[in-house]
Amino acid sequence: MTQTIKLSCACGAVEMEADDPPIMSTECLCTSCRTAAGVFEALPGAPRLRETTGGTRTEMYRKDRVRCVKGADHLREHRLTAQTKTRRVVATCCNTPIFLDFTSGHWIDLYGPLWPAGTLPPLQMRTMTGDMDDPSALPDDVPNLKTHSAGFFLRLIMAWAAMGFRRPRADYVKGVLDVPA
């Protein structure tokens, strides 16, 4: 049975819904995720996005199972470069990071801090630890993958197949985040 998870930004102006279960629960330690988290955390009033490891915690969902039900007019995208295929989305009402969207893919990574305390699903793996200066300092509570594993890609492909190989768009994000240079 599908359960709908209701999430919101810190001030409640933006509300998202996601139909469980997620594809997987990850923490990404790639340079791009860590850089973007630093940009977002520097925004006025923004909540912390990085974990104590420096990575960003996400719940990966099929795009057809995620929707914005309130406050889409507050959602703005940020891309690290003009050429990047990933966009990270922030609720500008309170500068809460909402999700990462691989635009040519079929999934969305909802940021872990959106979950109320104690409700975030258990972490399954850390990815891209090879981008870190010293990955040996990471806890060994879950697999710490140097890159993305075959199992990681298999889960994504299985989710895509279940979607009929469609690539829906998260077309409710209209604007671009104004980030100080």
mmCIF file of C-alpha atoms in Angstrom:
data_model
loop_
_atom_site.group_PDB
_atom_site.id
_atom_site.type_symbol
_atom_site.label_atom_id
_atom_site.label_comp_id
_atom_site.label_asym_id
_atom_site.label_seq_id
_atom_site.Cartn_x
_atom_site.Cartn_y
_atom_site.Cartn_z
ATOM 1 C CA MET A 1 0.000 0.000 0.000
ATOM 2 C CA THR A 2 1.318 3.429 -0.971
ATOM 3 C CA GLN A 3 1.738 6.011 1.765
ATOM 4 C CA THR A 4 1.931 9.721 0.945
ATOM 5 C CA ILE A 5 4.587 11.684 2.785
ATOM 6 C CA LYS A 6 3.847 15.389 3.323
ATOM 7 C CA LEU A 7 6.847 17.696 3.579
ATOM 8 C CA SER A 8 7.225 21.446 3.804
ATOM 9 C CA CYS A 9 9.805 24.193 3.862
ATOM 10 C CA ALA A 10 10.772 25.693 7.232
ATOM 11 C CA CYS A 11 8.051 28.373 7.156
ATOM 12 C CA GLY A 12 5.326 26.140 5.660
ATOM 13 C CA ALA A 13 4.687 28.245 2.534
ATOM 14 C CA VAL A 14 5.838 25.390 0.238
ATOM 15 C CA GLU A 15 4.367 21.912 0.604
ATOM 16 C CA MET A 16 5.505 18.813 -1.229
ATOM 17 C CA GLU A 17 4.046 15.313 -1.365
ATOM 18 C CA ALA A 18 5.876 12.102 -2.182
ATOM 19 C CA ASP A 19 4.389 8.648 -2.557
ATOM 20 C CA ASP A 20 6.454 6.055 -0.715
ATOM 21 C CA PRO A 21 8.571 4.080 -1.004
ATOM 22 C CA PRO A 22 11.635 6.025 -2.136
ATOM 23 C CA ILE A 23 14.025 4.428 -4.614
ATOM 24 C CA MET A 24 16.804 4.700 -2.027
ATOM 25 C CA SER A 25 18.114 6.728 0.914
ATOM 26 C CA THR A 26 21.523 8.219 0.246
ATOM 27 C CA GLU A 27 24.067 10.745 1.395
ATOM 28 C CA CYS A 28 26.078 12.283 -1.436
ATOM 29 C CA LEU A 29 29.600 13.506 -0.844
ATOM 30 C CA CYS A 30 30.400 14.668 -4.378
ATOM 31 C CA THR A 31 32.083 18.020 -4.809
ATOM 32 C CA SER A 32 28.992 19.500 -6.513
ATOM 33 C CA CYS A 33 26.593 18.579 -3.696
ATOM 34 C CA ARG A 34 28.965 19.869 -1.042
ATOM 35 C CA THR A 35 29.543 23.112 -2.978
ATOM 36 C CA ALA A 36 25.819 23.712 -3.536
ATOM 37 C CA ALA A 37 25.088 23.002 0.132
ATOM 38 C CA GLY A 38 27.589 25.696 1.090
ATOM 39 C CA VAL A 39 25.860 28.174 -1.243
ATOM 40 C CA PHE A 40 22.432 27.369 0.205
ATOM 41 C CA GLU A 41 23.539 27.455 3.841
ATOM 42 C CA ALA A 42 24.930 30.978 3.239
ATOM 43 C CA LEU A 43 21.482 32.300 2.237
ATOM 44 C CA PRO A 44 19.766 34.447 4.909
ATOM 45 C CA GLY A 45 17.906 32.291 7.422
ATOM 46 C CA ALA A 46 18.648 29.059 5.548
ATOM 47 C CA PRO A 47 18.620 25.802 7.516
ATOM 48 C CA ARG A 48 21.656 23.535 7.622
ATOM 49 C CA LEU A 49 21.796 21.124 4.679
ATOM 50 C CA ARG A 50 25.100 19.308 5.207
ATOM 51 C CA GLU A 51 25.441 16.354 7.511
ATOM 52 C CA THR A 52 28.354 16.180 9.989
ATOM 53 C CA THR A 53 30.232 14.219 7.286
ATOM 54 C CA GLY A 54 29.875 17.157 4.887
ATOM 55 C CA GLY A 55 27.499 15.246 2.606
ATOM 56 C CA THR A 56 23.899 15.991 1.699
ATOM 57 C CA ARG A 57 21.214 13.553 2.760
ATOM 58 C CA THR A 58 18.463 12.775 0.251
ATOM 59 C CA GLU A 59 15.551 10.482 -0.365
ATOM 60 C CA MET A 60 15.489 9.518 -4.033
ATOM 61 C CA TYR A 61 11.988 9.312 -5.566
ATOM 62 C CA ARG A 62 10.532 8.671 -8.982
ATOM 63 C CA LYS A 63 9.457 12.003 -10.508
ATOM 64 C CA ASP A 64 5.939 10.691 -11.063
ATOM 65 C CA ARG A 65 5.618 10.212 -7.293
ATOM 66 C CA VAL A 66 6.567 13.759 -6.229
ATOM 67 C CA ARG A 67 4.498 16.916 -6.530
ATOM 68 C CA CYS A 68 4.354 20.434 -5.204
ATOM 69 C CA VAL A 69 0.891 20.968 -3.703
ATOM 70 C CA LYS A 70 1.375 24.487 -2.354
ATOM 71 C CA GLY A 71 3.720 27.423 -2.876
ATOM 72 C CA ALA A 72 5.297 26.594 -6.243
ATOM 73 C CA ASP A 73 5.630 30.337 -6.848
ATOM 74 C CA HIS A 74 8.401 30.315 -4.177
ATOM 75 C CA LEU A 75 10.494 27.592 -5.879
ATOM 76 C CA ARG A 76 13.666 28.705 -7.661
ATOM 77 C CA GLU A 77 16.377 26.644 -9.284
ATOM 78 C CA HIS A 78 20.138 26.963 -8.937
ATOM 79 C CA ARG A 79 22.701 25.381 -11.255
ATOM 80 C CA LEU A 80 26.393 25.344 -10.416
ATOM 81 C CA THR A 81 27.247 26.041 -14.075
ATOM 82 C CA ALA A 82 25.210 26.928 -17.133
ATOM 83 C CA GLN A 83 25.981 23.498 -18.636
ATOM 84 C CA THR A 84 25.055 21.301 -15.666
ATOM 85 C CA LYS A 85 22.145 18.892 -16.028
ATOM 86 C CA THR A 86 21.332 19.053 -12.334
ATOM 87 C CA ARG A 87 19.340 21.808 -10.786
ATOM 88 C CA ARG A 88 18.879 22.269 -7.101
ATOM 89 C CA VAL A 89 15.635 23.857 -5.959
ATOM 90 C CA VAL A 90 15.152 26.201 -3.015
ATOM 91 C CA ALA A 91 12.011 27.683 -1.427
ATOM 92 C CA THR A 92 12.810 31.406 -1.435
ATOM 93 C CA CYS A 93 10.227 32.217 1.235
ATOM 94 C CA CYS A 94 12.633 30.878 3.884
ATOM 95 C CA ASN A 95 15.627 29.649 1.806
ATOM 96 C CA THR A 96 14.920 25.982 2.521
ATOM 97 C CA PRO A 97 16.586 23.591 0.038
ATOM 98 C CA ILE A 98 13.823 21.342 -1.349
ATOM 99 C CA PHE A 99 15.244 18.963 -3.962
ATOM 100 C CA LEU A 100 17.850 18.103 -6.563
ATOM 101 C CA ASP A 101 16.547 17.341 -10.062
ATOM 102 C CA PHE A 102 18.646 15.541 -12.661
ATOM 103 C CA THR A 103 16.704 17.188 -15.481
ATOM 104 C CA SER A 104 17.193 14.472 -18.099
ATOM 105 C CA GLY A 105 16.505 11.718 -15.563
ATOM 106 C CA HIS A 106 13.408 10.171 -14.038
ATOM 107 C CA TRP A 107 14.073 10.854 -10.348
ATOM 108 C CA ILE A 108 14.171 13.673 -7.815
ATOM 109 C CA ASP A 109 16.271 13.726 -4.651
ATOM 110 C CA LEU A 110 14.249 15.325 -1.841
ATOM 111 C CA TYR A 111 16.566 16.795 0.779
ATOM 112 C CA GLY A 112 16.618 14.976 4.116
ATOM 113 C CA PRO A 113 16.142 18.068 6.316
ATOM 114 C CA LEU A 114 12.554 18.351 4.979
ATOM 115 C CA TRP A 115 11.544 15.341 7.108
ATOM 116 C CA PRO A 116 10.347 16.097 10.617
ATOM 117 C CA ALA A 117 12.775 14.965 13.333
ATOM 118 C CA GLY A 118 12.852 11.200 13.724
ATOM 119 C CA THR A 119 10.902 10.416 10.525
ATOM 120 C CA LEU A 120 13.659 10.299 7.898
ATOM 121 C CA PRO A 121 14.070 6.735 6.555
ATOM 122 C CA PRO A 122 17.324 4.984 7.511
ATOM 123 C CA LEU A 123 20.392 5.824 5.444
ATOM 124 C CA GLN A 124 21.290 3.031 3.008
ATOM 125 C CA MET A 125 24.557 4.247 1.477
ATOM 126 C CA ARG A 126 26.967 7.124 1.042
ATOM 127 C CA THR A 127 28.040 7.840 -2.525
ATOM 128 C CA MET A 128 30.909 9.665 -4.199
ATOM 129 C CA THR A 129 33.253 9.413 -1.220
ATOM 130 C CA GLY A 130 36.130 9.430 -3.726
ATOM 131 C CA ASP A 131 35.620 13.207 -4.051
ATOM 132 C CA MET A 132 36.600 13.702 -0.403
ATOM 133 C CA ASP A 133 40.102 14.536 0.802
ATOM 134 C CA ASP A 134 39.916 11.878 3.551
ATOM 135 C CA PRO A 135 37.050 9.382 3.225
ATOM 136 C CA SER A 136 38.648 7.183 5.923
ATOM 137 C CA ALA A 137 37.083 9.503 8.542
ATOM 138 C CA LEU A 138 33.558 8.428 7.552
ATOM 139 C CA PRO A 139 31.599 6.164 9.897
ATOM 140 C CA ASP A 140 31.199 2.558 8.719
ATOM 141 C CA ASP A 141 27.467 2.349 9.528
ATOM 142 C CA VAL A 142 26.523 1.996 5.825
ATOM 143 C CA PRO A 143 28.486 1.301 2.639
ATOM 144 C CA ASN A 144 30.726 4.250 1.758
ATOM 145 C CA LEU A 145 30.940 4.022 -2.026
ATOM 146 C CA LYS A 146 33.793 5.707 -3.867
ATOM 147 C CA THR A 147 31.489 6.324 -6.860
ATOM 148 C CA HIS A 148 28.029 5.053 -7.787
ATOM 149 C CA SER A 149 27.811 1.270 -7.582
ATOM 150 C CA ALA A 150 26.167 -1.199 -9.948
ATOM 151 C CA GLY A 151 23.469 -1.679 -7.282
ATOM 152 C CA PHE A 152 22.824 2.076 -7.255
ATOM 153 C CA PHE A 153 22.296 2.118 -11.026
ATOM 154 C CA LEU A 154 20.232 -1.082 -10.922
ATOM 155 C CA ARG A 155 17.769 0.538 -8.501
ATOM 156 C CA LEU A 156 17.477 3.561 -10.790
ATOM 157 C CA ILE A 157 16.903 1.393 -13.864
ATOM 158 C CA MET A 158 14.299 -0.738 -12.073
ATOM 159 C CA ALA A 159 12.425 2.417 -11.012
ATOM 160 C CA TRP A 160 12.593 3.749 -14.567
ATOM 161 C CA ALA A 161 11.266 0.479 -15.986
ATOM 162 C CA ALA A 162 8.381 0.602 -13.479
ATOM 163 C CA MET A 163 7.587 4.050 -14.913
ATOM 164 C CA GLY A 164 7.438 2.715 -18.468
ATOM 165 C CA PHE A 165 10.761 4.438 -19.236
ATOM 166 C CA ARG A 166 9.115 7.864 -19.021
ATOM 167 C CA ARG A 167 10.947 10.997 -17.917
ATOM 168 C CA PRO A 168 8.395 13.357 -16.369
ATOM 169 C CA ARG A 169 9.379 16.938 -15.749
ATOM 170 C CA ALA A 170 9.159 18.837 -12.483
ATOM 171 C CA ASP A 171 7.661 21.773 -14.359
ATOM 172 C CA TYR A 172 6.360 23.588 -11.289
ATOM 173 C CA VAL A 173 9.722 25.368 -10.769
ATOM 174 C CA LYS A 174 9.656 28.565 -12.807
ATOM 175 C CA GLY A 175 12.366 30.919 -11.642
ATOM 176 C CA VAL A 176 16.088 31.095 -11.000
ATOM 177 C CA LEU A 177 17.584 31.615 -7.539
ATOM 178 C CA ASP A 178 19.360 34.939 -7.131
ATOM 179 C CA VAL A 179 22.606 33.994 -5.408
ATOM 180 C CA PRO A 180 25.156 36.636 -4.356
ATOM 181 C CA ALA A 181 28.378 36.300 -6.356
#
